[in-house]
């Protein structure tokens, strides 16, 4: 019998794939997609360009980007029977569950050899990136008793999602801010949902089952959703003065309670995405007017830096994303679905990479149960 490797809970630090999609150095706050720093991509690219980069491994030429964007636009619509499925779901249900159900349903409407045929693989990827925002917006409308808004054929990927929520075309600042937020969330290496996508994909099932599974993984409170809790926490802090915020933070730390939006498994410095989002938040608030919550967030960050900065606890991406989404008018329980809208490109990049050199995942286990137990017939069990 081969010598057993040591058990590592959560597979922390155990390599699960060879990959060229995303590089993170948490000690220095470096994040790169396909070798390009996130700061550069956020400043110069649209989400469509970043999705192309993640899926195909290189930045597109203008012609390639135009063709890719046109394909995304053409695939934005939903089959009316997928909308019908959404209409049958209870309106009190969580939007992540509605998204999981609708994406899984897509597999029935788009059957085919998604795995062996490269054209089919490409089309499935485009379809998923294009339709996930439409599903999220349609569900939000349906649960309120409104008809879904048909996707625009004129707006970019980010602006079109905001438009489908309420029928109002967002201005350039809101569109750009949301576009960058999508770029920042598009990929983040081997987290739980990405690992899920690779494991499910390694069985050679269809990409709709893969993305539905990844959405399910992202639904858990330990993965997506911290930004909702950041907003909840900040909205309870109604005095933004330094003294009051410091007292609150010290109390909470003394009680060993986590302060939402701070700390990260990988980053020991400020999450580079938080720095970019903070700049975007500033732009948005300059244009649309500030709110007390933004002032509180800034003060809490200053106080936390003095209190726990030396432990490597700094704002993570969730700290400013909720504040930005709220200002954009996105309902709080859509924050995690918005994460999925962005991350679908990363999941698919990993799926395609997995399929290039696939081996089905089959880890081992550490046996802690009893063995060779004597069977007792039902009639004799006391
Ligand atoms: N507030 C207060 N103290 C914290 C925080 C925090 N947010 N994060 C870590 N610490 C403290 C811990 O209590 C621990 O203190 P100790 O050494 O006195 O026991 C020390 O810092 C190390 O903490 P760990 O839990 O080991 O840090 P880890 O890297 O394992 O956890 C995690 C990272 C889970 C993200 C944690 O920081 C946390 O719960 N943060 C709040 C929730 C949050 O914002 N999650 C979103 C993460 S980003 C994302 O998922 C996209």
Short mmCIF file of C-alpha atoms and ligand atoms in Angstrom, two decimals:
data_model
loop_
_atom_site.label_atom_id
_atom_site.label_comp_id
_atom_site.label_asym_id
_atom_site.label_seq_id
_atom_site.Cartn_x
_atom_site.Cartn_y
_atom_site.Cartn_z
CA UNK A 1 0.00 0.00 0.00
CA UNK A 2 1.37 3.47 -0.92
CA UNK A 3 2.39 5.64 2.01
CA UNK A 4 -0.54 7.91 2.96
CA UNK A 5 -0.03 11.65 2.58
CA UNK A 6 -0.83 13.71 5.68
CA UNK A 7 -4.45 14.85 6.00
CA UNK A 8 -4.83 18.62 5.53
CA UNK A 9 -8.26 19.95 6.60
CA UNK A 10 -9.84 22.01 3.85
CA UNK A 11 -6.91 20.97 1.61
CA UNK A 12 -5.31 24.24 2.76
CA UNK A 13 -2.11 24.76 0.80
CA UNK A 14 -2.48 21.49 -1.14
CA UNK A 15 -2.08 22.11 -4.92
CA UNK A 16 -5.23 20.88 -6.71
CA UNK A 17 -4.28 21.78 -10.31
CA UNK A 18 -1.55 23.12 -12.56
CA UNK A 19 -2.92 26.39 -13.85
CA UNK A 20 -2.06 29.53 -15.79
CA UNK A 21 -5.30 31.41 -15.10
CA UNK A 22 -4.67 33.46 -11.96
CA UNK A 23 -1.65 34.24 -9.82
CA UNK A 24 -1.87 35.59 -6.27
CA UNK A 25 0.94 36.61 -3.93
CA UNK A 26 -0.85 37.40 -0.69
CA UNK A 27 2.29 38.62 1.07
CA UNK A 28 2.63 41.61 -1.24
CA UNK A 29 -0.98 41.95 -2.43
CA UNK A 30 -0.33 40.86 -6.02
CA UNK A 31 -3.20 39.57 -8.18
CA UNK A 32 -2.78 38.79 -11.87
CA UNK A 33 -5.09 37.26 -14.48
CA UNK A 34 -3.14 35.41 -17.16
CA UNK A 35 -0.04 37.38 -16.17
CA UNK A 36 -1.60 40.87 -16.24
CA UNK A 37 -1.82 42.84 -12.96
CA UNK A 38 -5.39 43.46 -11.80
CA UNK A 39 -4.67 47.20 -11.50
CA UNK A 40 -3.82 47.39 -15.21
CA UNK A 41 -6.84 45.35 -16.29
CA UNK A 42 -9.17 47.39 -14.06
CA UNK A 43 -7.88 50.65 -15.49
CA UNK A 44 -7.71 49.78 -19.18
CA UNK A 45 -10.09 46.92 -19.97
CA UNK A 46 -13.81 46.25 -20.04
CA UNK A 47 -15.24 43.13 -18.45
CA UNK A 48 -15.74 41.67 -21.93
CA UNK A 49 -11.99 42.01 -22.61
CA UNK A 50 -11.15 40.43 -19.27
CA UNK A 51 -13.58 37.55 -19.85
CA UNK A 52 -11.97 36.96 -23.25
CA UNK A 53 -8.52 37.02 -21.64
CA UNK A 54 -9.55 34.51 -18.99
CA UNK A 55 -11.28 32.13 -21.40
CA UNK A 56 -8.85 32.25 -24.32
CA UNK A 57 -5.61 33.06 -22.49
CA UNK A 58 -4.67 36.25 -24.39
CA UNK A 59 -6.02 39.77 -24.67
CA UNK A 60 -8.22 40.12 -27.77
CA UNK A 61 -7.41 42.24 -30.80
CA UNK A 62 -10.05 44.88 -31.62
CA UNK A 63 -11.58 42.54 -34.24
CA UNK A 64 -11.65 39.60 -31.82
CA UNK A 65 -13.20 41.73 -29.08
CA UNK A 66 -15.87 43.10 -31.41
CA UNK A 67 -16.78 39.58 -32.51
CA UNK A 68 -16.79 38.25 -28.93
CA UNK A 69 -18.90 41.18 -27.67
CA UNK A 70 -21.37 40.69 -30.54
CA UNK A 71 -21.67 36.99 -29.67
CA UNK A 72 -22.31 37.87 -26.03
CA UNK A 73 -25.02 40.37 -27.03
CA UNK A 74 -26.63 37.78 -29.33
CA UNK A 75 -26.73 35.26 -26.47
CA UNK A 76 -28.18 37.59 -23.81
CA UNK A 77 -31.82 36.56 -24.21
CA UNK A 78 -33.48 33.74 -22.28
CA UNK A 79 -35.73 31.07 -23.74
CA UNK A 80 -39.25 31.83 -22.55
CA UNK A 81 -39.47 28.42 -20.91
CA UNK A 82 -36.44 29.23 -18.74
CA UNK A 83 -38.30 32.39 -17.70
CA UNK A 84 -41.31 30.13 -17.03
CA UNK A 85 -39.15 28.00 -14.72
CA UNK A 86 -38.17 31.14 -12.79
CA UNK A 87 -41.85 32.07 -12.52
CA UNK A 88 -42.63 28.79 -10.76
CA UNK A 89 -40.09 29.41 -7.95
CA UNK A 90 -41.23 30.88 -4.60
CA UNK A 91 -40.56 34.62 -4.60
CA UNK A 92 -39.27 34.43 -1.01
CA UNK A 93 -36.45 32.10 -2.12
CA UNK A 94 -32.85 33.30 -2.28
CA UNK A 95 -31.72 34.59 -5.71
CA UNK A 96 -28.68 32.28 -5.59
CA UNK A 97 -31.02 29.28 -5.46
CA UNK A 98 -33.00 30.66 -8.40
CA UNK A 99 -29.73 31.12 -10.31
CA UNK A 100 -28.57 27.57 -9.53
CA UNK A 101 -31.92 26.18 -10.75
CA UNK A 102 -32.02 28.26 -13.94
CA UNK A 103 -28.41 27.48 -14.93
CA UNK A 104 -28.95 23.76 -14.34
CA UNK A 105 -32.12 24.01 -16.48
CA UNK A 106 -30.07 25.47 -19.34
CA UNK A 107 -28.42 22.06 -19.77
CA UNK A 108 -31.79 20.67 -20.92
CA UNK A 109 -32.28 23.40 -23.49
CA UNK A 110 -28.77 23.30 -24.94
CA UNK A 111 -27.82 19.63 -25.19
CA UNK A 112 -24.78 18.58 -27.20
CA UNK A 113 -21.22 17.47 -27.02
CA UNK A 114 -19.94 20.40 -24.98
CA UNK A 115 -16.81 18.63 -23.93
CA UNK A 116 -15.27 17.02 -27.02
CA UNK A 117 -16.24 19.66 -29.58
CA UNK A 118 -14.17 22.89 -29.19
CA UNK A 119 -16.80 25.00 -31.03
CA UNK A 120 -19.49 23.76 -28.72
CA UNK A 121 -17.29 24.42 -25.69
CA UNK A 122 -16.69 27.98 -26.84
CA UNK A 123 -20.39 28.58 -27.50
CA UNK A 124 -21.41 27.18 -24.11
CA UNK A 125 -18.92 29.50 -22.40
CA UNK A 126 -20.27 32.54 -24.27
CA UNK A 127 -23.84 31.51 -23.56
CA UNK A 128 -23.21 31.20 -19.84
CA UNK A 129 -21.35 34.51 -19.51
CA UNK A 130 -24.10 36.24 -21.51
CA UNK A 131 -27.15 34.69 -19.83
CA UNK A 132 -26.22 34.61 -16.13
CA UNK A 133 -26.81 38.39 -15.75
CA UNK A 134 -30.13 38.09 -17.60
CA UNK A 135 -31.26 35.30 -15.25
CA UNK A 136 -30.34 37.32 -12.15
CA UNK A 137 -32.13 40.45 -13.37
CA UNK A 138 -35.16 38.48 -14.62
CA UNK A 139 -35.51 36.72 -11.26
CA UNK A 140 -35.33 40.03 -9.40
CA UNK A 141 -38.16 41.42 -11.55
CA UNK A 142 -40.29 38.27 -11.44
CA UNK A 143 -40.17 37.98 -7.64
CA UNK A 144 -41.50 41.55 -7.42
CA UNK A 145 -44.36 40.74 -9.79
CA UNK A 146 -42.83 42.59 -12.76
CA UNK A 147 -42.07 41.30 -16.23
CA UNK A 148 -38.38 40.76 -17.00
CA UNK A 149 -36.80 43.51 -19.12
CA UNK A 150 -35.41 42.30 -22.42
CA UNK A 151 -31.64 42.76 -22.61
CA UNK A 152 -30.36 45.77 -24.55
CA UNK A 153 -28.42 45.17 -27.74
CA UNK A 154 -26.66 48.52 -27.41
CA UNK A 155 -25.24 48.54 -23.88
CA UNK A 156 -22.05 46.88 -22.66
CA UNK A 157 -22.18 43.81 -20.41
CA UNK A 158 -22.08 45.77 -17.11
CA UNK A 159 -24.45 48.59 -18.11
CA UNK A 160 -26.91 46.09 -19.58
CA UNK A 161 -27.25 44.28 -16.24
CA UNK A 162 -28.03 47.53 -14.38
CA UNK A 163 -30.50 48.42 -17.14
CA UNK A 164 -32.30 45.06 -16.87
CA UNK A 165 -32.93 45.66 -13.15
CA UNK A 166 -35.15 48.72 -13.55
CA UNK A 167 -35.26 49.77 -17.21
CA UNK A 168 -33.09 52.86 -16.65
CA UNK A 169 -29.87 53.16 -18.61
CA UNK A 170 -27.06 53.84 -16.13
CA UNK A 171 -24.80 56.84 -16.68
CA UNK A 172 -21.14 56.49 -17.67
CA UNK A 173 -19.76 56.59 -14.11
CA UNK A 174 -22.16 53.94 -12.78
CA UNK A 175 -21.52 51.77 -15.85
CA UNK A 176 -17.75 52.05 -15.53
CA UNK A 177 -17.75 51.47 -11.77
CA UNK A 178 -19.87 48.32 -12.15
CA UNK A 179 -17.79 47.14 -15.07
CA UNK A 180 -14.61 47.40 -12.98
CA UNK A 181 -16.33 45.67 -10.04
CA UNK A 182 -17.09 42.74 -12.38
CA UNK A 183 -13.47 42.64 -13.54
CA UNK A 184 -12.26 42.57 -9.93
CA UNK A 185 -14.47 39.59 -9.11
CA UNK A 186 -13.92 37.67 -12.37
CA UNK A 187 -11.32 35.26 -11.00
CA UNK A 188 -9.44 34.43 -7.81
CA UNK A 189 -7.56 31.13 -8.20
CA UNK A 190 -8.40 27.92 -6.35
CA UNK A 191 -11.23 28.99 -4.03
CA UNK A 192 -14.13 26.68 -3.11
CA UNK A 193 -16.39 27.45 -6.09
CA UNK A 194 -13.54 27.25 -8.61
CA UNK A 195 -12.38 23.96 -7.15
CA UNK A 196 -16.00 22.79 -7.38
CA UNK A 197 -16.08 23.77 -11.07
CA UNK A 198 -12.90 21.81 -11.75
CA UNK A 199 -14.06 18.73 -9.83
CA UNK A 200 -17.48 18.65 -11.50
CA UNK A 201 -15.95 19.47 -14.90
CA UNK A 202 -13.46 16.61 -14.52
CA UNK A 203 -16.36 14.15 -14.79
CA UNK A 204 -16.94 15.47 -18.36
CA UNK A 205 -20.45 16.62 -17.52
CA UNK A 206 -21.87 19.63 -19.39
CA UNK A 207 -20.79 23.20 -18.52
CA UNK A 208 -24.27 24.12 -17.26
CA UNK A 209 -24.01 21.46 -14.55
CA UNK A 210 -20.50 22.75 -13.80
CA UNK A 211 -21.60 26.38 -13.40
CA UNK A 212 -24.76 25.43 -11.47
CA UNK A 213 -22.54 23.51 -9.01
CA UNK A 214 -20.12 26.43 -8.71
CA UNK A 215 -23.02 28.81 -8.04
CA UNK A 216 -24.19 26.41 -5.33
CA UNK A 217 -20.73 26.49 -3.74
CA UNK A 218 -20.61 30.29 -3.89
CA UNK A 219 -24.00 30.47 -2.12
CA UNK A 220 -22.52 29.36 1.19
CA UNK A 221 -21.92 32.05 3.83
CA UNK A 222 -18.23 31.13 4.12
CA UNK A 223 -17.67 32.02 0.45
CA UNK A 224 -19.94 34.68 -1.07
CA UNK A 225 -22.02 37.06 0.97
CA UNK A 226 -19.61 38.80 3.35
CA UNK A 227 -20.35 42.16 1.68
CA UNK A 228 -23.99 41.93 2.78
CA UNK A 229 -22.80 41.53 6.35
CA UNK A 230 -20.38 44.47 5.98
CA UNK A 231 -23.30 46.73 5.10
CA UNK A 232 -25.36 45.43 8.02
CA UNK A 233 -22.45 46.07 10.38
CA UNK A 234 -21.61 49.57 9.08
CA UNK A 235 -25.25 50.66 9.12
CA UNK A 236 -25.37 50.00 12.89
CA UNK A 237 -22.45 52.39 13.45
CA UNK A 238 -24.24 55.70 13.23
CA UNK A 239 -21.54 57.95 14.74
CA UNK A 240 -18.61 58.26 12.26
CA UNK A 241 -16.34 60.12 14.75
CA UNK A 242 -12.89 58.60 15.28
CA UNK A 243 -13.45 58.13 19.02
CA UNK A 244 -16.78 56.35 18.64
CA UNK A 245 -15.60 54.07 15.80
CA UNK A 246 -12.44 53.16 17.70
CA UNK A 247 -14.43 52.32 20.84
CA UNK A 248 -16.74 50.08 18.80
CA UNK A 249 -13.82 48.30 17.09
CA UNK A 250 -11.90 47.82 20.36
CA UNK A 251 -15.00 46.35 22.05
CA UNK A 252 -15.60 43.95 19.23
CA UNK A 253 -11.97 42.85 19.05
CA UNK A 254 -11.88 42.40 22.84
CA UNK A 255 -14.88 40.06 22.52
CA UNK A 256 -12.93 38.17 19.78
CA UNK A 257 -15.68 38.94 17.28
CA UNK A 258 -14.73 39.17 13.60
CA UNK A 259 -15.10 42.54 11.93
CA UNK A 260 -16.70 41.90 8.56
CA UNK A 261 -14.79 42.88 5.44
CA UNK A 262 -11.39 42.56 7.14
CA UNK A 263 -8.87 39.74 6.87
CA UNK A 264 -8.28 37.23 4.13
CA UNK A 265 -7.06 33.64 3.89
CA UNK A 266 -4.45 34.63 1.33
CA UNK A 267 -3.71 38.36 1.65
CA UNK A 268 -1.55 39.59 4.50
CA UNK A 269 -1.76 43.17 3.22
CA UNK A 270 -4.72 45.16 1.91
CA UNK A 271 -6.53 43.18 -0.80
CA UNK A 272 -5.58 44.95 -4.08
CA UNK A 273 -9.22 44.71 -5.16
CA UNK A 274 -10.28 46.64 -2.05
CA UNK A 275 -7.88 49.46 -2.95
CA UNK A 276 -9.37 49.70 -6.46
CA UNK A 277 -12.95 49.47 -5.19
CA UNK A 278 -12.27 52.20 -2.64
CA UNK A 279 -11.19 54.50 -5.48
CA UNK A 280 -14.36 53.62 -7.39
CA UNK A 281 -16.51 54.21 -4.32
CA UNK A 282 -14.93 57.65 -3.99
CA UNK A 283 -15.73 58.42 -7.65
CA UNK A 284 -19.29 57.24 -7.23
CA UNK A 285 -19.90 59.15 -4.02
CA UNK A 286 -18.32 62.31 -5.48
CA UNK A 287 -20.83 62.12 -8.31
CA UNK A 288 -23.94 60.85 -6.53
CA UNK A 289 -23.40 62.37 -3.08
CA UNK A 290 -21.83 60.74 -0.04
CA UNK A 291 -23.67 58.72 2.60
CA UNK A 292 -22.85 58.25 6.31
CA UNK A 293 -21.97 54.62 5.68
CA UNK A 294 -19.05 55.61 3.44
CA UNK A 295 -17.67 57.99 6.08
CA UNK A 296 -17.95 55.25 8.73
CA UNK A 297 -16.19 52.78 6.42
CA UNK A 298 -13.23 55.14 5.94
CA UNK A 299 -12.91 55.78 9.68
CA UNK A 300 -13.17 52.08 10.56
CA UNK A 301 -10.44 51.26 8.06
CA UNK A 302 -8.15 53.88 9.69
CA UNK A 303 -8.85 52.58 13.19
CA UNK A 304 -8.45 48.91 12.20
CA UNK A 305 -5.11 49.67 10.58
CA UNK A 306 -3.84 51.01 13.94
CA UNK A 307 -5.43 48.22 15.96
CA UNK A 308 -4.73 45.06 13.92
CA UNK A 309 -2.67 46.15 10.87
CA UNK A 310 0.40 44.51 12.40
CA UNK A 311 -1.46 41.14 12.32
CA UNK A 312 -1.95 41.47 8.56
CA UNK A 313 -5.67 42.19 8.88
CA UNK A 314 -6.72 44.73 6.27
CA UNK A 315 -9.86 45.35 4.19
CA UNK A 316 -10.74 42.60 1.73
CA UNK A 317 -12.72 42.96 -1.52
CA UNK A 318 -16.02 42.66 0.32
CA UNK A 319 -15.39 45.73 2.45
CA UNK A 320 -16.13 48.27 -0.27
CA UNK A 321 -18.07 46.17 -2.79
CA UNK A 322 -21.35 46.22 -0.82
CA UNK A 323 -21.09 49.98 -0.36
CA UNK A 324 -20.58 50.43 -4.10
CA UNK A 325 -23.40 48.04 -5.06
CA UNK A 326 -25.82 49.71 -2.66
CA UNK A 327 -25.03 53.10 -4.19
CA UNK A 328 -25.67 51.60 -7.66
CA UNK A 329 -29.15 50.60 -6.48
CA UNK A 330 -28.52 46.84 -6.48
CA UNK A 331 -30.68 45.01 -3.89
CA UNK A 332 -28.60 43.57 -1.05
CA UNK A 333 -29.53 39.93 -1.68
CA UNK A 334 -28.31 40.28 -5.29
CA UNK A 335 -24.73 40.99 -4.14
CA UNK A 336 -23.73 37.32 -4.24
CA UNK A 337 -25.48 36.72 -7.60
CA UNK A 338 -23.51 39.73 -8.90
CA UNK A 339 -20.36 37.94 -7.70
CA UNK A 340 -21.52 34.94 -9.81
CA UNK A 341 -22.16 37.18 -12.84
CA UNK A 342 -18.49 38.19 -12.68
CA UNK A 343 -16.96 34.88 -11.57
CA UNK A 344 -18.61 32.76 -14.27
CA UNK A 345 -15.72 33.76 -16.59
CA UNK A 346 -13.16 32.48 -14.09
CA UNK A 347 -15.04 29.22 -13.52
CA UNK A 348 -15.23 28.61 -17.25
CA UNK A 349 -11.54 29.43 -17.74
CA UNK A 350 -10.71 26.78 -15.15
CA UNK A 351 -13.15 24.31 -16.69
CA UNK A 352 -11.57 24.73 -20.15
CA UNK A 353 -8.10 24.38 -18.66
CA UNK A 354 -9.17 21.26 -16.76
CA UNK A 355 -10.57 19.70 -19.93
CA UNK A 356 -7.31 20.27 -21.84
CA UNK A 357 -5.50 17.77 -19.67
CA UNK A 358 -8.28 16.08 -17.74
CA UNK A 359 -8.06 13.48 -15.05
CA UNK A 360 -11.14 12.90 -12.93
CA UNK A 361 -10.62 14.10 -9.35
CA UNK A 362 -10.42 11.17 -6.99
CA UNK A 363 -8.68 12.10 -3.73
CA UNK A 364 -8.20 9.61 -0.94
CA UNK A 365 -9.45 9.69 2.65
CA UNK A 366 -8.33 9.00 6.18
CA UNK A 367 -10.42 6.16 7.60
CA UNK A 368 -11.63 6.86 11.15
CA UNK A 369 -14.58 4.44 11.32
CA UNK A 370 -14.85 0.83 12.51
CA UNK A 371 -14.03 -2.03 10.15
CA UNK A 372 -15.22 -5.64 9.71
CA UNK A 373 -18.18 -5.29 12.11
CA UNK A 374 -20.28 -8.37 12.86
CA UNK A 375 -23.69 -8.12 11.16
CA UNK A 376 -26.73 -8.50 13.46
CA UNK A 377 -30.09 -9.32 11.82
CA UNK A 378 -32.79 -6.66 12.33
CA UNK A 379 -34.87 -8.97 14.57
CA UNK A 380 -31.91 -9.42 16.96
CA UNK A 381 -30.91 -5.75 17.32
CA UNK A 382 -31.73 -4.48 20.81
N1 LIG B 1 -11.81 40.83 12.53
C1 LIG B 1 -11.14 40.65 13.68
N2 LIG B 1 -10.13 39.80 13.85
C2 LIG B 1 -9.79 39.07 12.78
C3 LIG B 1 -10.43 39.20 11.55
C4 LIG B 1 -11.47 40.12 11.44
N3 LIG B 1 -12.15 40.29 10.31
N4 LIG B 1 -9.87 38.34 10.67
C5 LIG B 1 -8.92 37.69 11.33
N5 LIG B 1 -8.87 38.13 12.63
C6 LIG B 1 -7.97 37.66 13.67
C7 LIG B 1 -8.39 36.29 14.19
O1 LIG B 1 -9.33 36.39 15.21
C8 LIG B 1 -7.09 35.71 14.61
O2 LIG B 1 -6.75 36.29 15.84
P1 LIG B 1 -5.91 35.45 16.95
O3 LIG B 1 -4.58 35.21 16.32
O4 LIG B 1 -5.89 36.35 18.11
O5 LIG B 1 -6.68 34.18 17.14
C9 LIG B 1 -6.11 36.23 13.56
O6 LIG B 1 -6.69 37.45 13.08
C10 LIG B 1 -5.92 35.28 12.40
O7 LIG B 1 -7.23 34.96 11.97
P2 LIG B 1 -7.62 33.72 11.09
O8 LIG B 1 -9.04 33.41 11.29
O9 LIG B 1 -6.59 32.64 11.25
O10 LIG B 1 -7.47 34.32 9.66
P3 LIG B 1 -7.78 33.51 8.43
O11 LIG B 1 -6.78 33.95 7.46
O12 LIG B 1 -7.90 32.08 8.69
O13 LIG B 1 -9.28 34.01 8.09
C11 LIG B 1 -11.07 35.12 7.18
C12 LIG B 1 -9.59 34.77 7.06
C13 LIG B 1 -11.93 33.87 7.35
C14 LIG B 1 -11.47 35.82 5.88
C15 LIG B 1 -11.27 36.04 8.37
O14 LIG B 1 -10.41 37.15 8.26
C16 LIG B 1 -12.70 36.54 8.52
O15 LIG B 1 -13.56 35.81 9.04
N6 LIG B 1 -12.99 37.81 8.10
C17 LIG B 1 -14.31 38.38 8.22
C18 LIG B 1 -15.27 37.85 7.16
C19 LIG B 1 -14.97 38.38 5.76
O16 LIG B 1 -14.75 39.56 5.55
N7 LIG B 1 -14.96 37.46 4.78
C20 LIG B 1 -14.71 37.78 3.38
C21 LIG B 1 -13.39 37.24 2.96
S1 LIG B 1 -12.99 37.75 1.30
C22 LIG B 1 -13.86 36.72 0.30
O17 LIG B 1 -14.28 35.66 0.67
C23 LIG B 1 -14.15 37.18 -1.11
#
